[in-house]
PDB file of C-alpha atoms and ligand atoms in Angstrom:
ATOM      1  CA  UNK A   1     -11.703  18.722  -5.541  1.00  0.00           C
ATOM      2  CA  UNK A   2     -11.753  16.864  -9.364  1.00  0.00           C
ATOM      3  CA  UNK A   3      -9.371  17.927 -11.724  1.00  0.00           C
ATOM      4  CA  UNK A   4     -10.507  17.901 -15.227  1.00  0.00           C
ATOM      5  CA  UNK A   5      -7.642  16.771 -16.513  1.00  0.00           C
ATOM      6  CA  UNK A   6      -7.254  13.766 -14.544  1.00  0.00           C
ATOM      7  CA  UNK A   7      -8.861  10.242 -15.960  1.00  0.00           C
ATOM      8  CA  UNK A   8      -9.178   9.083 -12.632  1.00  0.00           C
ATOM      9  CA  UNK A   9     -11.187  12.000 -11.568  1.00  0.00           C
ATOM     10  CA  UNK A  10     -13.486  11.418 -14.097  1.00  0.00           C
ATOM     11  CA  UNK A  11     -13.655   7.582 -13.131  1.00  0.00           C
ATOM     12  CA  UNK A  12     -14.354   8.219  -9.683  1.00  0.00           C
ATOM     13  CA  UNK A  13     -17.183  10.522 -10.192  1.00  0.00           C
ATOM     14  CA  UNK A  14     -19.139   9.215 -12.940  1.00  0.00           C
ATOM     15  CA  UNK A  15     -18.236  11.301 -15.956  1.00  0.00           C
ATOM     16  CA  UNK A  16     -16.115   7.835 -17.787  1.00  0.00           C
ATOM     17  CA  UNK A  17     -18.323   4.766 -17.364  1.00  0.00           C
ATOM     18  CA  UNK A  18     -16.354   1.951 -15.713  1.00  0.00           C
ATOM     19  CA  UNK A  19     -17.347  -1.319 -13.927  1.00  0.00           C
ATOM     20  CA  UNK A  20     -18.337   0.454 -10.489  1.00  0.00           C
ATOM     21  CA  UNK A  21     -18.278  -2.664  -7.909  1.00  0.00           C
ATOM     22  CA  UNK A  22     -18.869   0.249  -4.849  1.00  0.00           C
ATOM     23  CA  UNK A  23     -19.909   3.396  -4.702  1.00  0.00           C
ATOM     24  CA  UNK A  24     -20.105   5.753  -1.373  1.00  0.00           C
ATOM     25  CA  UNK A  25     -19.124   9.300  -1.095  1.00  0.00           C
ATOM     26  CA  UNK A  26     -15.690   8.985  -1.068  1.00  0.00           C
ATOM     27  CA  UNK A  27     -14.735   5.939  -3.204  1.00  0.00           C
ATOM     28  CA  UNK A  28     -15.275   4.234  -6.108  1.00  0.00           C
ATOM     29  CA  UNK A  29     -14.756   1.161  -6.369  1.00  0.00           C
ATOM     30  CA  UNK A  30     -14.096  -0.315 -10.531  1.00  0.00           C
ATOM     31  CA  UNK A  31     -12.358  -3.296 -12.191  1.00  0.00           C
ATOM     32  CA  UNK A  32      -8.823  -2.691 -13.872  1.00  0.00           C
ATOM     33  CA  UNK A  33      -8.908  -3.001 -17.131  1.00  0.00           C
ATOM     34  CA  UNK A  34      -5.756  -4.654 -17.428  1.00  0.00           C
ATOM     35  CA  UNK A  35      -6.434  -7.016 -14.351  1.00  0.00           C
ATOM     36  CA  UNK A  36      -3.161  -9.092 -13.123  1.00  0.00           C
ATOM     37  CA  UNK A  37      -5.730 -11.470 -12.209  1.00  0.00           C
ATOM     38  CA  UNK A  38      -9.531 -12.240 -12.365  1.00  0.00           C
ATOM     39  CA  UNK A  39     -10.991  -9.534  -9.733  1.00  0.00           C
ATOM     40  CA  UNK A  40      -8.653  -7.063  -9.905  1.00  0.00           C
ATOM     41  CA  UNK A  41     -10.018  -3.670  -8.792  1.00  0.00           C
ATOM     42  CA  UNK A  42      -8.994   0.009  -7.794  1.00  0.00           C
ATOM     43  CA  UNK A  43      -9.917   1.894  -5.054  1.00  0.00           C
ATOM     44  CA  UNK A  44     -10.486   5.634  -6.346  1.00  0.00           C
ATOM     45  CA  UNK A  45     -10.955   8.493  -4.240  1.00  0.00           C
ATOM     46  CA  UNK A  46     -13.585  11.046  -5.467  1.00  0.00           C
ATOM     47  CA  UNK A  47     -11.535  13.986  -4.471  1.00  0.00           C
ATOM     48  CA  UNK A  48      -7.951  14.287  -6.127  1.00  0.00           C
ATOM     49  CA  UNK A  49      -4.811  13.282  -4.667  1.00  0.00           C
ATOM     50  CA  UNK A  50      -1.461  12.625  -6.157  1.00  0.00           C
ATOM     51  CA  UNK A  51      -0.194   9.802  -3.833  1.00  0.00           C
ATOM     52  CA  UNK A  52      -0.573   8.673  -0.542  1.00  0.00           C
ATOM     53  CA  UNK A  53       1.022  11.619   0.430  1.00  0.00           C
ATOM     54  CA  UNK A  54      -0.752  13.939  -0.798  1.00  0.00           C
ATOM     55  CA  UNK A  55      -4.260  11.921   0.489  1.00  0.00           C
ATOM     56  CA  UNK A  56      -6.065  13.288   3.674  1.00  0.00           C
ATOM     57  CA  UNK A  57      -5.701  11.376   6.857  1.00  0.00           C
ATOM     58  CA  UNK A  58      -9.680  10.534   7.019  1.00  0.00           C
ATOM     59  CA  UNK A  59      -9.339   9.579   3.637  1.00  0.00           C
ATOM     60  CA  UNK A  60      -6.177   7.481   4.107  1.00  0.00           C
ATOM     61  CA  UNK A  61      -8.128   5.747   7.142  1.00  0.00           C
ATOM     62  CA  UNK A  62     -10.999   5.056   5.392  1.00  0.00           C
ATOM     63  CA  UNK A  63      -9.665   3.144   2.428  1.00  0.00           C
ATOM     64  CA  UNK A  64      -7.935   0.517   4.614  1.00  0.00           C
ATOM     65  CA  UNK A  65     -11.579   0.122   6.058  1.00  0.00           C
ATOM     66  CA  UNK A  66     -13.003  -0.889   2.582  1.00  0.00           C
ATOM     67  CA  UNK A  67     -10.116  -2.479   1.394  1.00  0.00           C
ATOM     68  CA  UNK A  68     -10.838  -5.001   4.361  1.00  0.00           C
ATOM     69  CA  UNK A  69     -14.642  -4.989   3.423  1.00  0.00           C
ATOM     70  CA  UNK A  70     -14.279  -5.287  -0.430  1.00  0.00           C
ATOM     71  CA  UNK A  71     -11.647  -8.184   0.023  1.00  0.00           C
ATOM     72  CA  UNK A  72     -13.920 -10.120   2.117  1.00  0.00           C
ATOM     73  CA  UNK A  73     -16.613  -9.526  -0.230  1.00  0.00           C
ATOM     74  CA  UNK A  74     -14.648 -10.435  -3.362  1.00  0.00           C
ATOM     75  CA  UNK A  75     -12.976 -13.487  -1.410  1.00  0.00           C
ATOM     76  CA  UNK A  76     -16.419 -14.943  -0.965  1.00  0.00           C
ATOM     77  CA  UNK A  77     -18.003 -14.392  -4.275  1.00  0.00           C
ATOM     78  CA  UNK A  78     -14.392 -14.816  -6.396  1.00  0.00           C
ATOM     79  CA  UNK A  79     -13.488 -17.850  -4.317  1.00  0.00           C
ATOM     80  CA  UNK A  80      -9.642 -16.261  -4.131  1.00  0.00           C
ATOM     81  CA  UNK A  81      -7.125 -18.158  -2.250  1.00  0.00           C
ATOM     82  CA  UNK A  82      -5.174 -14.610  -1.221  1.00  0.00           C
ATOM     83  CA  UNK A  83      -5.270 -11.040  -1.977  1.00  0.00           C
ATOM     84  CA  UNK A  84      -2.061  -8.379  -2.742  1.00  0.00           C
ATOM     85  CA  UNK A  85      -3.068  -4.669  -1.768  1.00  0.00           C
ATOM     86  CA  UNK A  86      -0.751  -3.085  -3.809  1.00  0.00           C
ATOM     87  CA  UNK A  87      -0.483   0.776  -3.281  1.00  0.00           C
ATOM     88  CA  UNK A  88       2.372   2.404  -6.155  1.00  0.00           C
ATOM     89  CA  UNK A  89       3.741   6.311  -5.476  1.00  0.00           C
ATOM     90  CA  UNK A  90       5.940   8.119  -8.164  1.00  0.00           C
ATOM     91  CA  UNK A  91       6.694   7.288 -11.065  1.00  0.00           C
ATOM     92  CA  UNK A  92      10.202   5.140  -9.923  1.00  0.00           C
ATOM     93  CA  UNK A  93       7.355   3.021  -7.500  1.00  0.00           C
ATOM     94  CA  UNK A  94       5.323   1.867 -11.138  1.00  0.00           C
ATOM     95  CA  UNK A  95       2.899   4.651 -10.435  1.00  0.00           C
ATOM     96  CA  UNK A  96       1.327   5.264 -14.102  1.00  0.00           C
ATOM     97  CA  UNK A  97      -1.788   6.813 -13.045  1.00  0.00           C
ATOM     98  CA  UNK A  98      -1.235  10.139 -10.893  1.00  0.00           C
ATOM     99  CA  UNK A  99      -4.543   9.887  -8.934  1.00  0.00           C
ATOM    100  CA  UNK A 100      -3.937   8.428  -5.646  1.00  0.00           C
ATOM    101  CA  UNK A 101      -5.559   4.440  -5.624  1.00  0.00           C
ATOM    102  CA  UNK A 102      -5.232   0.953  -4.263  1.00  0.00           C
ATOM    103  CA  UNK A 103      -4.998  -1.840  -6.187  1.00  0.00           C
ATOM    104  CA  UNK A 104      -6.832  -5.279  -4.823  1.00  0.00           C
ATOM    105  CA  UNK A 105      -5.886  -7.875  -6.677  1.00  0.00           C
ATOM    106  CA  UNK A 106      -7.155 -11.490  -5.941  1.00  0.00           C
ATOM    107  CA  UNK A 107      -5.100 -14.143  -5.860  1.00  0.00           C
ATOM    108  CA  UNK A 108      -5.889 -18.020  -7.238  1.00  0.00           C
ATOM    109  CA  UNK A 109      -3.570 -20.734  -6.759  1.00  0.00           C
ATOM    110  CA  UNK A 110      -1.143 -20.760  -9.678  1.00  0.00           C
ATOM    111  CA  UNK A 111      -2.342 -18.255 -11.315  1.00  0.00           C
ATOM    112  CA  UNK A 112       1.070 -17.545 -12.835  1.00  0.00           C
ATOM    113  CA  UNK A 113       1.554 -13.737 -11.420  1.00  0.00           C
ATOM    114  CA  UNK A 114       3.931 -12.059  -9.735  1.00  0.00           C
ATOM    115  CA  UNK A 115       4.544  -8.835  -7.448  1.00  0.00           C
ATOM    116  CA  UNK A 116       7.186  -8.641  -5.124  1.00  0.00           C
ATOM    117  CA  UNK A 117      11.020  -8.054  -5.089  1.00  0.00           C
ATOM    118  CA  UNK A 118      14.046  -9.279  -5.407  1.00  0.00           C
ATOM    119  CA  UNK A 119      15.339  -9.922  -2.515  1.00  0.00           C
ATOM    120  CA  UNK A 120      19.226  -7.866  -1.440  1.00  0.00           C
ATOM    121  CA  UNK A 121      21.882  -8.552   0.658  1.00  0.00           C
ATOM    122  CA  UNK A 122      22.569  -5.636   2.687  1.00  0.00           C
ATOM    123  CA  UNK A 123      25.759  -5.406   5.024  1.00  0.00           C
ATOM    124  CA  UNK A 124      25.144  -4.754   8.771  1.00  0.00           C
ATOM    125  CA  UNK A 125      26.414  -1.248   8.600  1.00  0.00           C
ATOM    126  CA  UNK A 126      24.275  -0.542   6.054  1.00  0.00           C
ATOM    127  CA  UNK A 127      20.973  -1.737   7.765  1.00  0.00           C
ATOM    128  CA  UNK A 128      22.190   0.554  10.625  1.00  0.00           C
ATOM    129  CA  UNK A 129      23.259   3.645   8.320  1.00  0.00           C
ATOM    130  CA  UNK A 130      19.511   3.482   7.011  1.00  0.00           C
ATOM    131  CA  UNK A 131      17.869   2.853  10.742  1.00  0.00           C
ATOM    132  CA  UNK A 132      19.750   6.184  12.050  1.00  0.00           C
ATOM    133  CA  UNK A 133      18.981   8.214   8.911  1.00  0.00           C
ATOM    134  CA  UNK A 134      15.013   6.629   9.371  1.00  0.00           C
ATOM    135  CA  UNK A 135      15.203   7.151  12.970  1.00  0.00           C
ATOM    136  CA  UNK A 136      17.974   9.986  13.931  1.00  0.00           C
ATOM    137  CA  UNK A 137      17.146  13.748  14.116  1.00  0.00           C
TER     138      UNK A 137
HETATM  139  P1  AMP B 201       0.023   2.410 -11.050  1.00  0.00           P
HETATM  140  O1  AMP B 201       0.282   1.949 -12.323  1.00  0.00           O
HETATM  141  O2  AMP B 201      -0.193   2.103  -9.421  1.00  0.00           O
HETATM  142  O3  AMP B 201      -0.455   3.953 -11.041  1.00  0.00           O
HETATM  143  O4  AMP B 201      -1.965   1.645 -11.923  1.00  0.00           O
HETATM  144  C1  AMP B 201      -2.753   2.579 -12.923  1.00  0.00           C
HETATM  145  C2  AMP B 201      -3.776   1.370 -13.320  1.00  0.00           C
HETATM  146  O5  AMP B 201      -4.685   1.865 -14.134  1.00  0.00           O
HETATM  147  C3  AMP B 201      -3.244   0.155 -14.345  1.00  0.00           C
HETATM  148  O6  AMP B 201      -3.412  -1.105 -13.324  1.00  0.00           O
HETATM  149  C4  AMP B 201      -4.700   0.479 -15.145  1.00  0.00           C
HETATM  150  O7  AMP B 201      -4.607  -1.149 -15.920  1.00  0.00           O
HETATM  151  C5  AMP B 201      -5.360   0.917 -14.711  1.00  0.00           C
HETATM  152  N1  AMP B 201      -5.967   1.953 -16.093  1.00  0.00           N
HETATM  153  C6  AMP B 201      -5.711   2.841 -16.703  1.00  0.00           C
HETATM  154  N2  AMP B 201      -7.090   3.457 -16.666  1.00  0.00           N
HETATM  155  C7  AMP B 201      -7.657   2.540 -16.675  1.00  0.00           C
HETATM  156  C8  AMP B 201      -9.353   2.907 -17.184  1.00  0.00           C
HETATM  157  N3  AMP B 201      -9.309   3.790 -17.962  1.00  0.00           N
HETATM  158  N4  AMP B 201     -10.291   1.512 -16.272  1.00  0.00           N
HETATM  159  C9  AMP B 201      -9.584   0.692 -16.021  1.00  0.00           C
HETATM  160  N5  AMP B 201      -8.668   1.026 -15.022  1.00  0.00           N
HETATM  161  C10 AMP B 201      -7.316   1.579 -15.891  1.00  0.00           C
HETATM  162 ZN1   ZN B 202      -7.558  12.793 -10.567  1.00  0.00          ZN
END
């Protein structure tokens, strides 16, 4: 389902024009207007889902297959050296548009972008506690 107040619903369904790289029944892939690198694209499902928690399994599965297809094509056409696949869920994780999307970010040697995190140094106890919390009943 589409939401009237959602900009990515409008873009994905063609109500707002975008630089479309690919389209099928389920997804539209567009160029990001604030690209990290040359070719930075967004994969947007046509049906609204807030985030990955909210995305139907079938769409989630199809998304990774399409990401691979787009990456292969873009690698060939853009001659990029690497790729980051980024997918943010929730404000704390950097999600600014509350309609699920996947960033496809081509990387070039020396592009100067930083996509990553600061490494932390938890104790063995902390790591064990986290493991138990996730795996325990
Ligand atoms: P996120 O921070 O993961 O929610 O990513 C949102 C992304 O959407 C950012 O990279 C924005 O540059 C991009 N964006 C927002 N509005 C538009 C738009 N109208 N067309 C293309 N990209 C957009
Ligand atoms: Zn939406």
